[in-house]
mmCIF file of C-alpha atoms in Angstrom:
data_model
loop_
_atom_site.group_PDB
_atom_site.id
_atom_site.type_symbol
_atom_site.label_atom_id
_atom_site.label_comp_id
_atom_site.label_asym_id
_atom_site.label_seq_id
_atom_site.Cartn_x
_atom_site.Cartn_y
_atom_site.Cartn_z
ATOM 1 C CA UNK A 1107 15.176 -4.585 -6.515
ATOM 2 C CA UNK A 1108 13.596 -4.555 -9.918
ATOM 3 C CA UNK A 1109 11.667 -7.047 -12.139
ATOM 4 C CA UNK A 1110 13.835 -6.860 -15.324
ATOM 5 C CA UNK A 1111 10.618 -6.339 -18.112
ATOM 6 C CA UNK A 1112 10.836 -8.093 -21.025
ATOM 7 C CA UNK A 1113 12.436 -5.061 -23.489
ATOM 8 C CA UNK A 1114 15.827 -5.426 -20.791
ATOM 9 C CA UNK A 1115 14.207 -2.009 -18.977
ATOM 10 C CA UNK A 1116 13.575 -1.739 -15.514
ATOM 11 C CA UNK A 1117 10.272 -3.036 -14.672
ATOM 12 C CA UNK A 1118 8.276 -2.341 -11.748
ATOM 13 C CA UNK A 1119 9.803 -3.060 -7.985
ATOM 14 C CA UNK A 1120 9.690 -6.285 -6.546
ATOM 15 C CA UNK A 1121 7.500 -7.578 -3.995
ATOM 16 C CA UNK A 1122 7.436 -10.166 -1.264
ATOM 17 C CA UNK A 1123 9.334 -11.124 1.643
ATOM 18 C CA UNK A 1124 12.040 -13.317 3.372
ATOM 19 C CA UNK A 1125 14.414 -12.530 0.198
ATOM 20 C CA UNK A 1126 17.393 -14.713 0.331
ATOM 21 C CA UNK A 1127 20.380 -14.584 -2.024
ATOM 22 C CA UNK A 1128 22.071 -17.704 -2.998
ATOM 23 C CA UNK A 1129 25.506 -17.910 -4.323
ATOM 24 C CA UNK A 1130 25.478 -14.159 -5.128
ATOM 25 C CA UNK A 1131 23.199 -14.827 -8.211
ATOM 26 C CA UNK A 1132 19.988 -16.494 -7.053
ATOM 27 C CA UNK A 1133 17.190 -14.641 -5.138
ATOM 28 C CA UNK A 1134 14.604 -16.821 -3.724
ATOM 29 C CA UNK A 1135 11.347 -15.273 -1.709
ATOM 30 C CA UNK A 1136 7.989 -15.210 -0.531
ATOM 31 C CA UNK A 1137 5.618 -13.955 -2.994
ATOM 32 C CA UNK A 1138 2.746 -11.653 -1.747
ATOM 33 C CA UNK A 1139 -0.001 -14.764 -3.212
ATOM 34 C CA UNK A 1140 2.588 -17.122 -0.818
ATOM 35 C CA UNK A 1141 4.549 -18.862 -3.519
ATOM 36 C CA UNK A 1142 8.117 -19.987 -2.610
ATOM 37 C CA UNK A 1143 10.036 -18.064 -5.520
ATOM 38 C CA UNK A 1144 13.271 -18.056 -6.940
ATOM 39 C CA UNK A 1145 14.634 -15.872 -9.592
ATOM 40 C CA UNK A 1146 18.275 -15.076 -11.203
ATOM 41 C CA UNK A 1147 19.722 -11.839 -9.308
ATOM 42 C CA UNK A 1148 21.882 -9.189 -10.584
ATOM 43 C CA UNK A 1149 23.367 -7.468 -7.590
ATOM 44 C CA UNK A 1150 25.185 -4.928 -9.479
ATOM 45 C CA UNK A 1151 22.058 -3.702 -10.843
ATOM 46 C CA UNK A 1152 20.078 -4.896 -8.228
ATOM 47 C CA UNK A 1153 17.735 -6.284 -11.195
ATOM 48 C CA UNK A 1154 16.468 -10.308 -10.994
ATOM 49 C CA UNK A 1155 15.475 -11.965 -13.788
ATOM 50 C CA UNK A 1156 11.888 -14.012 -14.685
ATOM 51 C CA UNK A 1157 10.659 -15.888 -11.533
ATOM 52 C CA UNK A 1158 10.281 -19.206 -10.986
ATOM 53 C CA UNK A 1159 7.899 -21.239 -8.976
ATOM 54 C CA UNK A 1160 9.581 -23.562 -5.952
ATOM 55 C CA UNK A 1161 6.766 -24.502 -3.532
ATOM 56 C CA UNK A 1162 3.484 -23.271 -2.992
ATOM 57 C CA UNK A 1163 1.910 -22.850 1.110
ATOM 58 C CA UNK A 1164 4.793 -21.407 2.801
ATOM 59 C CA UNK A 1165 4.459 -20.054 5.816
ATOM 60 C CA UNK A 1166 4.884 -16.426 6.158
ATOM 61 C CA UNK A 1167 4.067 -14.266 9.119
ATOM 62 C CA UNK A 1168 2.346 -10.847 9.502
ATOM 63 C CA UNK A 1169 5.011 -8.740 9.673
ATOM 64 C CA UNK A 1170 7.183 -9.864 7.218
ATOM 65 C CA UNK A 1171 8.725 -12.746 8.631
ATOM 66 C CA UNK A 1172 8.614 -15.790 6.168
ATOM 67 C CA UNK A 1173 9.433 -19.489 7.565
ATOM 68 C CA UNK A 1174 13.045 -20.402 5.982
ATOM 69 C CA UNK A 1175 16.271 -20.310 6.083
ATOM 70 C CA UNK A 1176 19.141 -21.751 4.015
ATOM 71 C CA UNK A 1177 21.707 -24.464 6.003
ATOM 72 C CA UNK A 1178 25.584 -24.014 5.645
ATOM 73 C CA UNK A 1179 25.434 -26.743 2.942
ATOM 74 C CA UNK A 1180 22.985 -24.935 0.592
ATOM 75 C CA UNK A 1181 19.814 -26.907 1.520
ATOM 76 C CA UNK A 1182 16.706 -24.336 1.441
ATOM 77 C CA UNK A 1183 14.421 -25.315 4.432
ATOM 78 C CA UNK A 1184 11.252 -24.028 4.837
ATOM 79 C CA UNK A 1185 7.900 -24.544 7.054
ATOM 80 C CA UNK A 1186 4.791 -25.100 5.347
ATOM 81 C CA UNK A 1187 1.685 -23.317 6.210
ATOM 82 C CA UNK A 1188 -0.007 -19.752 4.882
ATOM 83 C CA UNK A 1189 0.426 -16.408 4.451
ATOM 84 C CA UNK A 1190 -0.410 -14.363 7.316
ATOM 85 C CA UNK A 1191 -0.436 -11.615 5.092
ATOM 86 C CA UNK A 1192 -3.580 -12.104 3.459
ATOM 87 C CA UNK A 1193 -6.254 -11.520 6.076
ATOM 88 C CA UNK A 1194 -9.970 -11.100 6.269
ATOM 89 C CA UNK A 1195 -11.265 -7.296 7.235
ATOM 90 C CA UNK A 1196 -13.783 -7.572 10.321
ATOM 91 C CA UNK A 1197 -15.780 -4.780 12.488
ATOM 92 C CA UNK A 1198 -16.047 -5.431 15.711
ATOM 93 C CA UNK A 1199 -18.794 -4.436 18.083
ATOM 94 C CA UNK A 1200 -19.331 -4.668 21.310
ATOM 95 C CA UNK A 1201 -21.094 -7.995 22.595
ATOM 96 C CA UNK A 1202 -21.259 -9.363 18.903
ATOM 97 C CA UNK A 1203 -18.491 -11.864 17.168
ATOM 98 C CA UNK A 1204 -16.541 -10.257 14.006
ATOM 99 C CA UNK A 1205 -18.438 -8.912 10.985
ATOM 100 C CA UNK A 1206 -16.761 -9.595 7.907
ATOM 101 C CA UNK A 1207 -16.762 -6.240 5.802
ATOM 102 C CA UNK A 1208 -17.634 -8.025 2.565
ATOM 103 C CA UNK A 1209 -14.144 -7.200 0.895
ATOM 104 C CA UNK A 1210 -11.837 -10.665 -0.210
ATOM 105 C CA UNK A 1211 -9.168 -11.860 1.794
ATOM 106 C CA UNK A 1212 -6.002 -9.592 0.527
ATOM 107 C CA UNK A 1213 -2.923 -8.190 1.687
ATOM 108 C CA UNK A 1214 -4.652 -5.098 3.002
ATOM 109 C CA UNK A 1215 -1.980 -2.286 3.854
ATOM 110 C CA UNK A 1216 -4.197 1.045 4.922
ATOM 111 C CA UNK A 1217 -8.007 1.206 5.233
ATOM 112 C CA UNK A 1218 -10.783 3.919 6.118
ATOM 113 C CA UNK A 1219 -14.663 3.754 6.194
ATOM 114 C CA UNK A 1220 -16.493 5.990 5.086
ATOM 115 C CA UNK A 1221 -18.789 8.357 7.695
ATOM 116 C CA UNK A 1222 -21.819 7.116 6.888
ATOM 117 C CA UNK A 1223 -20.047 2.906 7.122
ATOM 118 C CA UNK A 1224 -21.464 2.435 3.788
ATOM 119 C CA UNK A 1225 -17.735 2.348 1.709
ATOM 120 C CA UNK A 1226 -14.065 0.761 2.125
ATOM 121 C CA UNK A 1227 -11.367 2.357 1.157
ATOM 122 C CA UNK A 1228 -8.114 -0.053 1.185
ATOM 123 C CA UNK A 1229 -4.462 -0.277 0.076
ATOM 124 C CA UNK A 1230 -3.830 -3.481 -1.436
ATOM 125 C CA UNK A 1231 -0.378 -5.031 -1.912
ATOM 126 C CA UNK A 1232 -0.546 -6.778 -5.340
ATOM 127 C CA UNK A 1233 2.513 -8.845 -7.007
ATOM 128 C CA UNK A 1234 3.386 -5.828 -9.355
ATOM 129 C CA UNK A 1235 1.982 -2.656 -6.946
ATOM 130 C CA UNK A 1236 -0.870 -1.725 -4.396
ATOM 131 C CA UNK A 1237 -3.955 -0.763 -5.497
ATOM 132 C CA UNK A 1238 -6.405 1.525 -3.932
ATOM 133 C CA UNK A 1239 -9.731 -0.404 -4.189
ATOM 134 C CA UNK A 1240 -13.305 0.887 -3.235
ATOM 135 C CA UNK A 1241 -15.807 -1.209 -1.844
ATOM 136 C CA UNK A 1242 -19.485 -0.906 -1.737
ATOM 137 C CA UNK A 1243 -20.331 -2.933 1.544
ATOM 138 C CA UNK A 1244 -24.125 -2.049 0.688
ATOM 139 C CA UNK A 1245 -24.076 -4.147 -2.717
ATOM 140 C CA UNK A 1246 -20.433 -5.803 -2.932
ATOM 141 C CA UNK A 1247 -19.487 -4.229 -5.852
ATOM 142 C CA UNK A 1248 -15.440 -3.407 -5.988
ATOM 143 C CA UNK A 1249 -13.661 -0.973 -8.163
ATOM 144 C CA UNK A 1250 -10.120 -0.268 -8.223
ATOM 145 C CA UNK A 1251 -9.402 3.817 -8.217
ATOM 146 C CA UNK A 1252 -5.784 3.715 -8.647
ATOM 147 C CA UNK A 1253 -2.454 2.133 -8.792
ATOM 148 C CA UNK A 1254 1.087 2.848 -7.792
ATOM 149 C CA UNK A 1255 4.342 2.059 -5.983
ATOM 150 C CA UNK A 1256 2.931 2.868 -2.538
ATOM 151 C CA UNK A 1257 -0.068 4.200 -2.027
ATOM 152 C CA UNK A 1258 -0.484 5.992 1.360
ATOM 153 C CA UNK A 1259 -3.023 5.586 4.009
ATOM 154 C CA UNK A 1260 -6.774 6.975 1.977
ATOM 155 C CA UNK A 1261 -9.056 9.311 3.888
ATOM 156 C CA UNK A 1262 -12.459 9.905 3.826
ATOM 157 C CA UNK A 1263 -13.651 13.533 3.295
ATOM 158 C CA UNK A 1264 -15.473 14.914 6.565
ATOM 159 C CA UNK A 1265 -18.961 14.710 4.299
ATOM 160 C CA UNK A 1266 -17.948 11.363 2.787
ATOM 161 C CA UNK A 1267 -17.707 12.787 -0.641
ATOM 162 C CA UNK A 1268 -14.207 12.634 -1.517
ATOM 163 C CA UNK A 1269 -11.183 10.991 -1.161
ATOM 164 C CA UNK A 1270 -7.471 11.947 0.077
ATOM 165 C CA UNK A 1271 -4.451 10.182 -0.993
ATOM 166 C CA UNK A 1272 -0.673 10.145 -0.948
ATOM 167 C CA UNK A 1273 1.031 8.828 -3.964
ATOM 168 C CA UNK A 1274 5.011 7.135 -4.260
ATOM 169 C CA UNK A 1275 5.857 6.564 -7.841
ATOM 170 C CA UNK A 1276 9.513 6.459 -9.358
ATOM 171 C CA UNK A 1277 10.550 7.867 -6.449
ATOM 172 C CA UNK A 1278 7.935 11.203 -6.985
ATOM 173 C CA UNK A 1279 5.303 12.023 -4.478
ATOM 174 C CA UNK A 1280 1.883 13.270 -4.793
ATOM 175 C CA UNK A 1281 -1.102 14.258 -2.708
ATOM 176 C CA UNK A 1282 -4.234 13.879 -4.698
ATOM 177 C CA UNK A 1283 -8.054 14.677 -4.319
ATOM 178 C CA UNK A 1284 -10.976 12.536 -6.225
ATOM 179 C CA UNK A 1285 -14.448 12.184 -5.723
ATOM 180 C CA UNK A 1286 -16.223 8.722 -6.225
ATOM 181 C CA UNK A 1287 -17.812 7.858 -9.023
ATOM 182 C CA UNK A 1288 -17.630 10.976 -10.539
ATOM 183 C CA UNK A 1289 -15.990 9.891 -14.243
ATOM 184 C CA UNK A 1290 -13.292 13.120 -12.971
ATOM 185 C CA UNK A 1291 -9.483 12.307 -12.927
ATOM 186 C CA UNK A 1292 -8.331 13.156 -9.376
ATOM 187 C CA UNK A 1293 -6.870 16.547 -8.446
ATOM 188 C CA UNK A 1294 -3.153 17.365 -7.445
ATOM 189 C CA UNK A 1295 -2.797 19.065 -4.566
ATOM 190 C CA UNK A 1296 1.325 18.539 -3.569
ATOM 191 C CA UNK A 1297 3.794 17.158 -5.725
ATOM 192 C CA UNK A 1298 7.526 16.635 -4.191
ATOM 193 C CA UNK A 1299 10.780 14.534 -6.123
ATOM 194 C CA UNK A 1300 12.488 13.497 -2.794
ATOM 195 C CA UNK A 1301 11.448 11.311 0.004
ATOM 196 C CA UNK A 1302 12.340 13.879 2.499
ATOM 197 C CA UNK A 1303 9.025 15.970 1.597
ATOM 198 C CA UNK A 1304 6.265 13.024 1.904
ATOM 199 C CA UNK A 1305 3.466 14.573 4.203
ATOM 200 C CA UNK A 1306 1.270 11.642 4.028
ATOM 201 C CA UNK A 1307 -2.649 12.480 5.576
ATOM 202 C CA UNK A 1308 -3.585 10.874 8.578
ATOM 203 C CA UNK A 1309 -6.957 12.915 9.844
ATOM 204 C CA UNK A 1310 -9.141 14.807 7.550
ATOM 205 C CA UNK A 1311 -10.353 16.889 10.787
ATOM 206 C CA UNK A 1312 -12.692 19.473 8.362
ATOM 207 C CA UNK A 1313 -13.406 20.547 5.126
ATOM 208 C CA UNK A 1314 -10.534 23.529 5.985
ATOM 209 C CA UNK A 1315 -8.082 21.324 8.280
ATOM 210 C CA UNK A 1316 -5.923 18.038 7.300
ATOM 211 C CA UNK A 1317 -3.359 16.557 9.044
ATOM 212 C CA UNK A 1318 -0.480 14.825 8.003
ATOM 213 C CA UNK A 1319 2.715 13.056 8.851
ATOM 214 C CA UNK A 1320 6.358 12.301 7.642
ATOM 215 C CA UNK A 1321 7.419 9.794 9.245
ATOM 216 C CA UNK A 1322 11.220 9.359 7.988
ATOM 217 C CA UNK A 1323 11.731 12.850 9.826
ATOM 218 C CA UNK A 1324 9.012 12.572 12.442
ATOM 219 C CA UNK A 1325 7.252 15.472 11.794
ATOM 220 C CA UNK A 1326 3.320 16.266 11.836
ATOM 221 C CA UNK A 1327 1.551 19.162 10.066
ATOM 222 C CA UNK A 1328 -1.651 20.898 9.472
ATOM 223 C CA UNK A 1329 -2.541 21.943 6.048
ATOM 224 C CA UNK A 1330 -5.876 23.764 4.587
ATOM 225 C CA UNK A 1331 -6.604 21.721 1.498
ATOM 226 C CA UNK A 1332 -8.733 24.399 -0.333
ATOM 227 C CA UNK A 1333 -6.186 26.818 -0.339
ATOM 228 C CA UNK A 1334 -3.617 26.695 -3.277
ATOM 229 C CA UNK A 1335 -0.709 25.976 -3.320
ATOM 230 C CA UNK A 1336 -0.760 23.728 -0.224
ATOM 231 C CA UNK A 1337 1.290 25.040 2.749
ATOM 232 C CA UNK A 1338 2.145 22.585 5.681
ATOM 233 C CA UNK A 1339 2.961 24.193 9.300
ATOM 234 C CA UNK A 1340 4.534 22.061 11.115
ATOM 235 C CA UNK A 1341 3.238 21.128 14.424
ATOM 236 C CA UNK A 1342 5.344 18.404 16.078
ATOM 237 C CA UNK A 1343 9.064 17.947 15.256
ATOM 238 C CA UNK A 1344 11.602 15.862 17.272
#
């Protein structure tokens, strides 16, 4: 589903949870900041209108599950309460309480530290897309690197001087390179137009070794990320 922009054109995908469609024409859902929201809905196109504001506080859970339901008379019912969603980062040590990691409460997705602890890398969920943001535990400074549909799970280079990323955007897929603070745009590595190719990283083992997953198909690889073009091997397949 689609947030229709403002020119009639698609805008970007919807986000939330615990969508509901009323009479065939109404969609009402949790928004990812945990407003009760309700919208006009065009299931043909699968396109809802602008968004309206019902109830602030609902309860939703963390895996999705939001607190309502709608009775056989029409009467939305809902539990109040907050999103479990949003959460607080934390490291944990052994023989000391939770250590907050600095970064806000968010709707954190993916996350990886950096070797030497000092930065965050997270996925964000946002109310438009997710954000990759970079945080400087040292100072508290935040920057946001990119934005997309989904971003994939960010990696840490071996050395801590780069970061690895897979990209979903209008349905084309990317693997991309960057190094912090450097002013550079990122570099492309893998590009793919269908869902069946995603090889999203999951271990940055050495400078010369990444591995990665599909997980529609189930399938891991190992790829050398110097050499160009990429080539995966596959080394796990159902």
């Amino acid at each position: 589903v689609h947030v229709t922009a403002p020119d009639g054109s698609d805008g970007p995908p919807l986000t939330g949870s615990g969508f509901v469609v009323l009479d065939g024409d109404m969609l009402v859902y949790l928004s990812v900041d945990g407003d009760l929201r309700a919208a006009p809905y065009d299931a043909t196109r699968h396109r809802i209108g602008r968004p309206a504001t019902l109830s602030t506080a609902v309860r939703g859970e963390a895996l999705g599950d939001v607190q309502l339901d709608v009775t056989p008379d029409g009467t939305l019912v809902y539990a109040p309460g907050t999103n479990a969603e949003i959460g607080q980062l934390v490291r944990l040590r052994p023989g000391t309480p939770p250590e907050p990691l600095g970064a806000e409460r968010a709707a954190f997705q993916r996350f990886d530290l950096s070797p030497d602890q000092r930065f965050l890398a997270a996925v964000v969920q946002t109310t438009e897309d997710q954000e990759l943001r970079i945080y400087d535990l040292r100072d508290g400074q935040r920057t946001v690197w990119l934005r997309a549909d989904h971003v994939r799970h960010p990696l840490w280079s071996p050395a801590g001087d780069r970061r690895m990323v897979g990209l979903l955007q209008g349905g084309r897929g990317s693997l991309i390179v960057g190094m912090p603070g450097s002013g550079r745009a990122p570099d492309t590595l893998f590009t793919h137009d269908s869902i069946d190719y995603v090889r999203d990283p999951v271990s940055w083992v050495s400078e010369r070794e990444v591995l990665a997953h599909n997980r529609l198909a189930a399938v891991s690889f190992r790829t050398d990320p110097t050499v160009a073009p990429m080539r995966f091997d596959s080394l796990l397949a159902p």
